[in-house]
PDB file of C-alpha atoms in Angstrom:
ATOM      1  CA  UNK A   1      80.962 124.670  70.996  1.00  0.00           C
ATOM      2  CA  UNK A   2      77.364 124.445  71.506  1.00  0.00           C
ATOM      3  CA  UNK A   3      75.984 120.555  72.834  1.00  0.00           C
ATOM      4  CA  UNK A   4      73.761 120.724  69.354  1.00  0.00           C
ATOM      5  CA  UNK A   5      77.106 120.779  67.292  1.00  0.00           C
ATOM      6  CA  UNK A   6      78.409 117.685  68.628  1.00  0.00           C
ATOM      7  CA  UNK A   7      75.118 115.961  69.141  1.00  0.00           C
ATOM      8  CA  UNK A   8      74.782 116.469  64.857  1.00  0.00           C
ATOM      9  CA  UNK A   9      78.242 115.209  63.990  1.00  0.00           C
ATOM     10  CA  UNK A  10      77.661 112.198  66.722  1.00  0.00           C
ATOM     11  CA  UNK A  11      74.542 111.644  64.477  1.00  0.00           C
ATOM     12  CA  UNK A  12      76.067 112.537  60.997  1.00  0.00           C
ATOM     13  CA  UNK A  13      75.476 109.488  58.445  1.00  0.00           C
ATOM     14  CA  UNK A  14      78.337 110.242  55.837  1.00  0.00           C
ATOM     15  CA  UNK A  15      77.293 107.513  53.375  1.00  0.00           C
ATOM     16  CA  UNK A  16      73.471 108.623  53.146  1.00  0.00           C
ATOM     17  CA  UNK A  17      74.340 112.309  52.680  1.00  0.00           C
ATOM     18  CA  UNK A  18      76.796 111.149  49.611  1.00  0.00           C
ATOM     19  CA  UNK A  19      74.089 109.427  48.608  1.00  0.00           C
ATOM     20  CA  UNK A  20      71.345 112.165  48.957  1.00  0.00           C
ATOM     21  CA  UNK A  21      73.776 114.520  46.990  1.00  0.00           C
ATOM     22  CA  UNK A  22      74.858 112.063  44.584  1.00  0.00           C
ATOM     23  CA  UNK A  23      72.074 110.384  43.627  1.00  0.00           C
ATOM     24  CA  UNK A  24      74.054 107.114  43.468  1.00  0.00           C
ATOM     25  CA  UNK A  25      74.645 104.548  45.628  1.00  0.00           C
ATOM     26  CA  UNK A  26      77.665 103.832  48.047  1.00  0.00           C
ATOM     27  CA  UNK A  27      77.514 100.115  47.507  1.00  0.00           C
ATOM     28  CA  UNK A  28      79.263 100.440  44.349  1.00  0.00           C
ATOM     29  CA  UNK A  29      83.432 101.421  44.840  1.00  0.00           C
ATOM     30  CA  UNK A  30      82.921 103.385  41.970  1.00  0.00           C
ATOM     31  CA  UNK A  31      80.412 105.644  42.282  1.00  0.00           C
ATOM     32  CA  UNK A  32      80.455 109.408  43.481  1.00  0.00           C
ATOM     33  CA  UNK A  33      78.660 108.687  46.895  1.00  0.00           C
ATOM     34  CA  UNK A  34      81.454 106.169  47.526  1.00  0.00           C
ATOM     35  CA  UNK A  35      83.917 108.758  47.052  1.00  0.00           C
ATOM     36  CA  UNK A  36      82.509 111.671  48.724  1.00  0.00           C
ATOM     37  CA  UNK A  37      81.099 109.475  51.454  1.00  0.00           C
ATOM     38  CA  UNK A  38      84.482 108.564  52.421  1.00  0.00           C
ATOM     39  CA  UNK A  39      85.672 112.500  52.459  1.00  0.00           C
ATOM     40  CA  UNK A  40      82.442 113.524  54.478  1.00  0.00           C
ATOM     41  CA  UNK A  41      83.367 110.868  56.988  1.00  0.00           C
ATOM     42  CA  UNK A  42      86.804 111.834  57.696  1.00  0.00           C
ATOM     43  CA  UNK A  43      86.275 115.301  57.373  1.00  0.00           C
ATOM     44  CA  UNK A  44      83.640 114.227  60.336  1.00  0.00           C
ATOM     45  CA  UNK A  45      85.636 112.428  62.259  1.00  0.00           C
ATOM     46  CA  UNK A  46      88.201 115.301  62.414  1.00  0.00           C
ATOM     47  CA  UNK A  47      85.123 117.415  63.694  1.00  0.00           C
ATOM     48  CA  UNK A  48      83.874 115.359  66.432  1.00  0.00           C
ATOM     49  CA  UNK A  49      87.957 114.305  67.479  1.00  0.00           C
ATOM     50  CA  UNK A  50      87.982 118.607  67.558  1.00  0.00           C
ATOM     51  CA  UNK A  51      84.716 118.781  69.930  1.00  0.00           C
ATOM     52  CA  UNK A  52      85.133 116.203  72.034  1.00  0.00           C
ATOM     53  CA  UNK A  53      89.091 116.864  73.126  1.00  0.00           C
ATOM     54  CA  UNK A  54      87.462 121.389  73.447  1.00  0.00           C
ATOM     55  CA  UNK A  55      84.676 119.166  75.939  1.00  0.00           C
ATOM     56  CA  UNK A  56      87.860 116.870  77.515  1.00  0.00           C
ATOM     57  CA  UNK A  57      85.493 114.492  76.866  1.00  0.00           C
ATOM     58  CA  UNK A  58      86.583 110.285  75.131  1.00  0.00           C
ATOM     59  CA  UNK A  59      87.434 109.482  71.680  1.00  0.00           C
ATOM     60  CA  UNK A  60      88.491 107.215  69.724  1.00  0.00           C
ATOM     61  CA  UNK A  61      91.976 108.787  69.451  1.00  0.00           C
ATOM     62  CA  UNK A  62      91.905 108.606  73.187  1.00  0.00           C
ATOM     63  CA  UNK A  63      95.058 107.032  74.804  1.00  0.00           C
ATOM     64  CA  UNK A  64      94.677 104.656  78.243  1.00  0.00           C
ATOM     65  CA  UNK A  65      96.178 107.130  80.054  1.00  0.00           C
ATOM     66  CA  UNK A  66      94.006 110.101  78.771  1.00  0.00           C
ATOM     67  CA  UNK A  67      90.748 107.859  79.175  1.00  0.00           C
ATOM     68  CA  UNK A  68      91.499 106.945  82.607  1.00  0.00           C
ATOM     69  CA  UNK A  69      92.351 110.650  83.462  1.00  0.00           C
ATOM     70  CA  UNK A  70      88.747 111.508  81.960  1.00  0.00           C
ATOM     71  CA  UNK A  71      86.280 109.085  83.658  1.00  0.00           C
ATOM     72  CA  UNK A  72      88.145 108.914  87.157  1.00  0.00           C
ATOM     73  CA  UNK A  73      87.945 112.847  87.230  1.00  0.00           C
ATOM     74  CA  UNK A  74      84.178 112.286  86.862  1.00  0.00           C
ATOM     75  CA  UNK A  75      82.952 110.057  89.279  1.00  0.00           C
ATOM     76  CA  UNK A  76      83.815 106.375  87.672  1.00  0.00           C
ATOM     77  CA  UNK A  77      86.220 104.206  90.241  1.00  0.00           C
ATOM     78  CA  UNK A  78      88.046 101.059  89.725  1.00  0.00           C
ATOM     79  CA  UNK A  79      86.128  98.271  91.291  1.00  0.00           C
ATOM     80  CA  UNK A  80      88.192  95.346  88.976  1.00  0.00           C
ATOM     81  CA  UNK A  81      91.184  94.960  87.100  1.00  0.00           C
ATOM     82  CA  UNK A  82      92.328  91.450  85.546  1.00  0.00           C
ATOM     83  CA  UNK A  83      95.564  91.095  83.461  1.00  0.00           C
ATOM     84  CA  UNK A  84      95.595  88.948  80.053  1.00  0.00           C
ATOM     85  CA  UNK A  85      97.805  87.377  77.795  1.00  0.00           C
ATOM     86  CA  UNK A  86      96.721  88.404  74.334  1.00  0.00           C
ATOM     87  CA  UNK A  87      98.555  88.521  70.810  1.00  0.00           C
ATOM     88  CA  UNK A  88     100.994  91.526  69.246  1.00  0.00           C
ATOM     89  CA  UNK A  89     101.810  91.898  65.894  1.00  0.00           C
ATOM     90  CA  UNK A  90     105.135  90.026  65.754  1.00  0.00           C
ATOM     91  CA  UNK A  91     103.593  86.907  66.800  1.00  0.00           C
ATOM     92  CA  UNK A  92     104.264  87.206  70.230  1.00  0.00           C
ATOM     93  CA  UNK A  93     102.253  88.132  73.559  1.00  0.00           C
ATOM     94  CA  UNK A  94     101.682  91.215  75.494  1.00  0.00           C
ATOM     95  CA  UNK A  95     100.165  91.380  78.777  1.00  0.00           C
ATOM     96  CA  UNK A  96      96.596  93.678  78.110  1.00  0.00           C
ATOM     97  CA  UNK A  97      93.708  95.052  81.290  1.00  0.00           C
ATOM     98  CA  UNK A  98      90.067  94.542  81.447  1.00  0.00           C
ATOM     99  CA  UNK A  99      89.025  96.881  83.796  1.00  0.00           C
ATOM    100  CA  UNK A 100      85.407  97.637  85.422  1.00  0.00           C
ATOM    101  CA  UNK A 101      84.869 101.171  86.984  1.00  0.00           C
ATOM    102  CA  UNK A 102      81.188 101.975  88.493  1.00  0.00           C
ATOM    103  CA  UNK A 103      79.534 105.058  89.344  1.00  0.00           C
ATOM    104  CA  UNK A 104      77.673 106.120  91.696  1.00  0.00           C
ATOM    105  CA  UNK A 105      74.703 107.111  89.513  1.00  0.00           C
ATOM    106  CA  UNK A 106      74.259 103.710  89.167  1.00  0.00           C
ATOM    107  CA  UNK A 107      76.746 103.283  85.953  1.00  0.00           C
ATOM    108  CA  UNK A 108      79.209  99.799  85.130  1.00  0.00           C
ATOM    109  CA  UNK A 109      81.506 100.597  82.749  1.00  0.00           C
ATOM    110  CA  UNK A 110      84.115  98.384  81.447  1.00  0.00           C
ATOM    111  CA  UNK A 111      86.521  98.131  78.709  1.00  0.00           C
ATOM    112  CA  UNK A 112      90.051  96.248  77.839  1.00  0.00           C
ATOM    113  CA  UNK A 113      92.916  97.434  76.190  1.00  0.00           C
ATOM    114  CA  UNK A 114      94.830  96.856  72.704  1.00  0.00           C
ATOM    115  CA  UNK A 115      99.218  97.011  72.816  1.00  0.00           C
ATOM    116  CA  UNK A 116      98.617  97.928  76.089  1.00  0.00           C
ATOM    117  CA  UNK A 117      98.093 101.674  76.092  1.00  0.00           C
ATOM    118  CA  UNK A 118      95.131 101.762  73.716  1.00  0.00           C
ATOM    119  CA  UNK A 119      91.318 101.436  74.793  1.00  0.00           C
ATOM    120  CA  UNK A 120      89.961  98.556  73.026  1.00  0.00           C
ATOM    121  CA  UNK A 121      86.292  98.206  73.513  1.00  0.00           C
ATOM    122  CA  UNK A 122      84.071  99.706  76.049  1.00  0.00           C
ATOM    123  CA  UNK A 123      80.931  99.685  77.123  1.00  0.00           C
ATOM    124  CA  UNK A 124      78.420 101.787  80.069  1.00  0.00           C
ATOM    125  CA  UNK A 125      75.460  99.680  81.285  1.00  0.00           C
ATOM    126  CA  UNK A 126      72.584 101.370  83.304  1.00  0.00           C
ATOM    127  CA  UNK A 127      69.016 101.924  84.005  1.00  0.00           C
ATOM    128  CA  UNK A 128      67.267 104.813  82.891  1.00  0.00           C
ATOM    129  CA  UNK A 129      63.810 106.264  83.304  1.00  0.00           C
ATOM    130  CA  UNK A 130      63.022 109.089  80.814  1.00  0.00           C
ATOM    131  CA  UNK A 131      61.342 112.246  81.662  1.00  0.00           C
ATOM    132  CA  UNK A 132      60.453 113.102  77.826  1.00  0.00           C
ATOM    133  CA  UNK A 133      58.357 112.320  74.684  1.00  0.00           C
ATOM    134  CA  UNK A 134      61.341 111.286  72.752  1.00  0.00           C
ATOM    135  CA  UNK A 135      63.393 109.837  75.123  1.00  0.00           C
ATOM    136  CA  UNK A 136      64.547 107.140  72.363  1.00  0.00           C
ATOM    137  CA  UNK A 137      66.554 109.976  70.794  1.00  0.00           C
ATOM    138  CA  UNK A 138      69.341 109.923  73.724  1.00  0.00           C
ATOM    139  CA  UNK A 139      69.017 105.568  74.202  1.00  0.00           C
ATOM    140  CA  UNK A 140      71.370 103.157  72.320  1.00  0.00           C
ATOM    141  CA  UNK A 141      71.278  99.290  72.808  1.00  0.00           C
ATOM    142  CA  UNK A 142      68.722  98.075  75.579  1.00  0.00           C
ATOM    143  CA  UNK A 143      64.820  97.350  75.990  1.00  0.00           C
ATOM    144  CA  UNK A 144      62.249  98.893  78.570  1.00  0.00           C
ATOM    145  CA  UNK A 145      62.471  96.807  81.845  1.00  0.00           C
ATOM    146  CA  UNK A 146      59.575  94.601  82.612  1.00  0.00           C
ATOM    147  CA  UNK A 147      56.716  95.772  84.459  1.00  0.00           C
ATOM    148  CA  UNK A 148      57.737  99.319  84.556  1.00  0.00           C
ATOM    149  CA  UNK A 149      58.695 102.578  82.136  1.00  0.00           C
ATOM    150  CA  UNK A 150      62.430 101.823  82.665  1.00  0.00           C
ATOM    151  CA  UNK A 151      65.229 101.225  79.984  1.00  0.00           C
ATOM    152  CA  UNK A 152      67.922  99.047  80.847  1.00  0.00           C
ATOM    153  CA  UNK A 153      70.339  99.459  78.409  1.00  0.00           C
ATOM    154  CA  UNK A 154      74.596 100.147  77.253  1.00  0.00           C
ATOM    155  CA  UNK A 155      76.053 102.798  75.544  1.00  0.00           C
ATOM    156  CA  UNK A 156      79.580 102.310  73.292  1.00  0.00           C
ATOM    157  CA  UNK A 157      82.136 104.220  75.987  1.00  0.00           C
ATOM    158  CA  UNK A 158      84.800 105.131  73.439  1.00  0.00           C
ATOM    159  CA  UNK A 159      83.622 108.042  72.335  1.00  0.00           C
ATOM    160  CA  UNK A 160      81.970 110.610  73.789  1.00  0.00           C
ATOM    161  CA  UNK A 161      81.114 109.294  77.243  1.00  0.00           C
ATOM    162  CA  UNK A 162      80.326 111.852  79.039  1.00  0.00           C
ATOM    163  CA  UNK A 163      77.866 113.882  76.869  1.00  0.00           C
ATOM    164  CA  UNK A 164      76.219 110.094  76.444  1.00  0.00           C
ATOM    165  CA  UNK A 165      75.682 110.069  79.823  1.00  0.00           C
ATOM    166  CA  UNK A 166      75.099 113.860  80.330  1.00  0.00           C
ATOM    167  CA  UNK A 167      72.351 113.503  77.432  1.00  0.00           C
ATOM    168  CA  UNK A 168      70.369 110.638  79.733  1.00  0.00           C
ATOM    169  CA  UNK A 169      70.952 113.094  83.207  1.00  0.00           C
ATOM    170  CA  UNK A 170      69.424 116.005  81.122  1.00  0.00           C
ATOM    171  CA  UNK A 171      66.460 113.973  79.944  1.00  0.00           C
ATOM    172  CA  UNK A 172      65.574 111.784  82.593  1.00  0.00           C
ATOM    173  CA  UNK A 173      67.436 109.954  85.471  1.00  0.00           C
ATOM    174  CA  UNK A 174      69.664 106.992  86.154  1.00  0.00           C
ATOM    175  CA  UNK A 175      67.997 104.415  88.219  1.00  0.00           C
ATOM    176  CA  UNK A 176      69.718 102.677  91.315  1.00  0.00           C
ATOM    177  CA  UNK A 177      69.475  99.838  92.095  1.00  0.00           C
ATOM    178  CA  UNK A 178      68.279  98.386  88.960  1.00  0.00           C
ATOM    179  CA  UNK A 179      65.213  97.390  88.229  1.00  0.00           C
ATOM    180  CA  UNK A 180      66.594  95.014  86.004  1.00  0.00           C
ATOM    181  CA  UNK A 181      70.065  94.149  84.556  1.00  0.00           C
ATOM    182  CA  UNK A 182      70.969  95.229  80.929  1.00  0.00           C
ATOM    183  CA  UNK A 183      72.810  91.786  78.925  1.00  0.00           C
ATOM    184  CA  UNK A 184      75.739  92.709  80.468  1.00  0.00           C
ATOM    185  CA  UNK A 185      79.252  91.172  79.331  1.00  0.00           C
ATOM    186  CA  UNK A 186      81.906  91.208  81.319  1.00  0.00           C
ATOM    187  CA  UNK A 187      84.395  89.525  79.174  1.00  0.00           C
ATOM    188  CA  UNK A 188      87.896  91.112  77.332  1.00  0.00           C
ATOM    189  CA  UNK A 189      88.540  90.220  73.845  1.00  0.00           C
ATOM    190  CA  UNK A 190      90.797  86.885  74.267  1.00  0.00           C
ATOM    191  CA  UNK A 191      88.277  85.172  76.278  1.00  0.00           C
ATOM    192  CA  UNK A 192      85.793  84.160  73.466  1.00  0.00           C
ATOM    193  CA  UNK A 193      88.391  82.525  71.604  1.00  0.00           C
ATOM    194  CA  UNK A 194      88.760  79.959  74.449  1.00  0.00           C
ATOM    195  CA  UNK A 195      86.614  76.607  73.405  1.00  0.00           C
ATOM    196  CA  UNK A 196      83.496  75.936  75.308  1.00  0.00           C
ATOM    197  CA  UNK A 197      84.000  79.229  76.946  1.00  0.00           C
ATOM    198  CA  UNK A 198      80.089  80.405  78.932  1.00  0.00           C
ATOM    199  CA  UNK A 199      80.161  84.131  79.260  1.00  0.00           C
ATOM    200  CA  UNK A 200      77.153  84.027  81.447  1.00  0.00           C
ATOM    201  CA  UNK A 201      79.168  82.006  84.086  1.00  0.00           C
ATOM    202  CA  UNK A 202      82.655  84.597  83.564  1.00  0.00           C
ATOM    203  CA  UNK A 203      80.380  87.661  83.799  1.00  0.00           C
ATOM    204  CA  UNK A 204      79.167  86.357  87.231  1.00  0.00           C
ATOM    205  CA  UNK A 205      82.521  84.884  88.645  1.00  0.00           C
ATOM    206  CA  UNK A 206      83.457  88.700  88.045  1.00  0.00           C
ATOM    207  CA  UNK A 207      80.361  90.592  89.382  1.00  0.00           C
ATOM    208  CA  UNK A 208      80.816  88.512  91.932  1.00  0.00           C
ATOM    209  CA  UNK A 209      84.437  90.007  93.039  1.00  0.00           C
ATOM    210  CA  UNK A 210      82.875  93.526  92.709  1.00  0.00           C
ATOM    211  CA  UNK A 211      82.502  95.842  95.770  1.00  0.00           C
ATOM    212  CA  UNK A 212      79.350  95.224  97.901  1.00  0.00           C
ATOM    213  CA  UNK A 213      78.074  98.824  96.730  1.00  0.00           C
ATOM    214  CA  UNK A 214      78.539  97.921  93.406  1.00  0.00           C
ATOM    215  CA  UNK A 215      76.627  94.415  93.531  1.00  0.00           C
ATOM    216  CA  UNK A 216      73.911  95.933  95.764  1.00  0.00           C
ATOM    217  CA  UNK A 217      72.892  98.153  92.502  1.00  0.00           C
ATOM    218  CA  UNK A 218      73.367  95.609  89.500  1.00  0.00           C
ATOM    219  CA  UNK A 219      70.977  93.617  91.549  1.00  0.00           C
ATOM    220  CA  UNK A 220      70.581  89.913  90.486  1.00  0.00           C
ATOM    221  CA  UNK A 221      70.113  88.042  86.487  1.00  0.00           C
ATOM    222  CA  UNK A 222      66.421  87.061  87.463  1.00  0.00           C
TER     223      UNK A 222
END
């Protein structure tokens, strides 16, 4: 498996190549792209599933076990873990994680669970300076920091975490401590649902319980 492989099906647009070959439009159920689209995208997904387990690297087929396995055998530790009540699918409740694991590049990645052994969402906040012309080629969310050529910015952490992050080592470096903070959200699913809920006041009642080493590079929200 060559890094250029994966990198092409991470970037492979299923709809727009139906499209391109079709000459129709995937908007409507009906037409060829929509059909095709939909077999380019799982034939795709089968790829990258087939790369990224060769690379032991996350997907989104990834289990909690496998996931934790991954990023704790590559530098990320646990520096929080909260329990939650959330809803199953017989109307009842099952207790779910939010964890937050940090790195010592200077990486806060967090992420909750779904029936308890799934990942949910996750996310990998960090500052970045690039060392190339096209540096936007290897960024996701984010903006350039103010005042200076650094991006503070997230990456989605389901799938394919570590060549993310191996893409930004290769092409620049990870800044610590930050030079500023990303819009970081610290929050599992079930807490937005709460009325009046302020996520700016949960995400620093948690940064707040983080190790010193950990709050010493996320720096402060000014």
């Amino acid at each position: 498996m060559t890094e250029h492989t994966l990198r092409a099906a991470l970037k492979f647009d299923p709809l727009a190549t139906a499209e391109d070959l079709t000459g129709t439009s995937s908007h409507n159920p009906d037409s060829p792209a929509a059909g095709l689209g939909l077999l380019l995208a799982l034939a795709n997904n089968h790829q990258r599933e087939k790369l990224l387990l060769e690379r032991d690297d996350t997907c989104f087929a990834s289990m909690l076990d496998g996931y934790l396995r991954i990023i704790e055998s590559n530098g990320y530790v646990r520096v929080l873990e909260d329990k939650f009540q959330a809803n199953d699918f017989q109307g009842g409740e099952v207790e779910e994680t939010f964890f937050i694991y940090a790195h010592p590049d200077g990486l806060l990645l967090k992420f909750d669970t779904h029936m308890v052994t799934r990942v949910n969402s996750a996310s990998v906040y960090y500052n970045w300076k690039p060392a190339t012309d096209d540096w936007y080629k290897f960024t996701s969310s984010g903006c350039m920091a103010r005042g200076c050529d650094v991006w503070t910015g997230d990456h989605d952490a389901r799938e394919a975490l570590l060549f993310k992050m191996d893409e930004l080592r290769a092409n620049g470096e990870f800044v610590r401590p930050w030079a500023e903070r990303p819009h970081l959200w610290l929050l599992h699913y079930m807490e937005p649902k709460v009325e009046g809920y302020d996520y700016r006041v949960i995400t620093e009642a948690r940064i707040a319980r983080l190790p010193d080493w950990v709050r010493k590079f996320i720096g402060s929200a000014e």
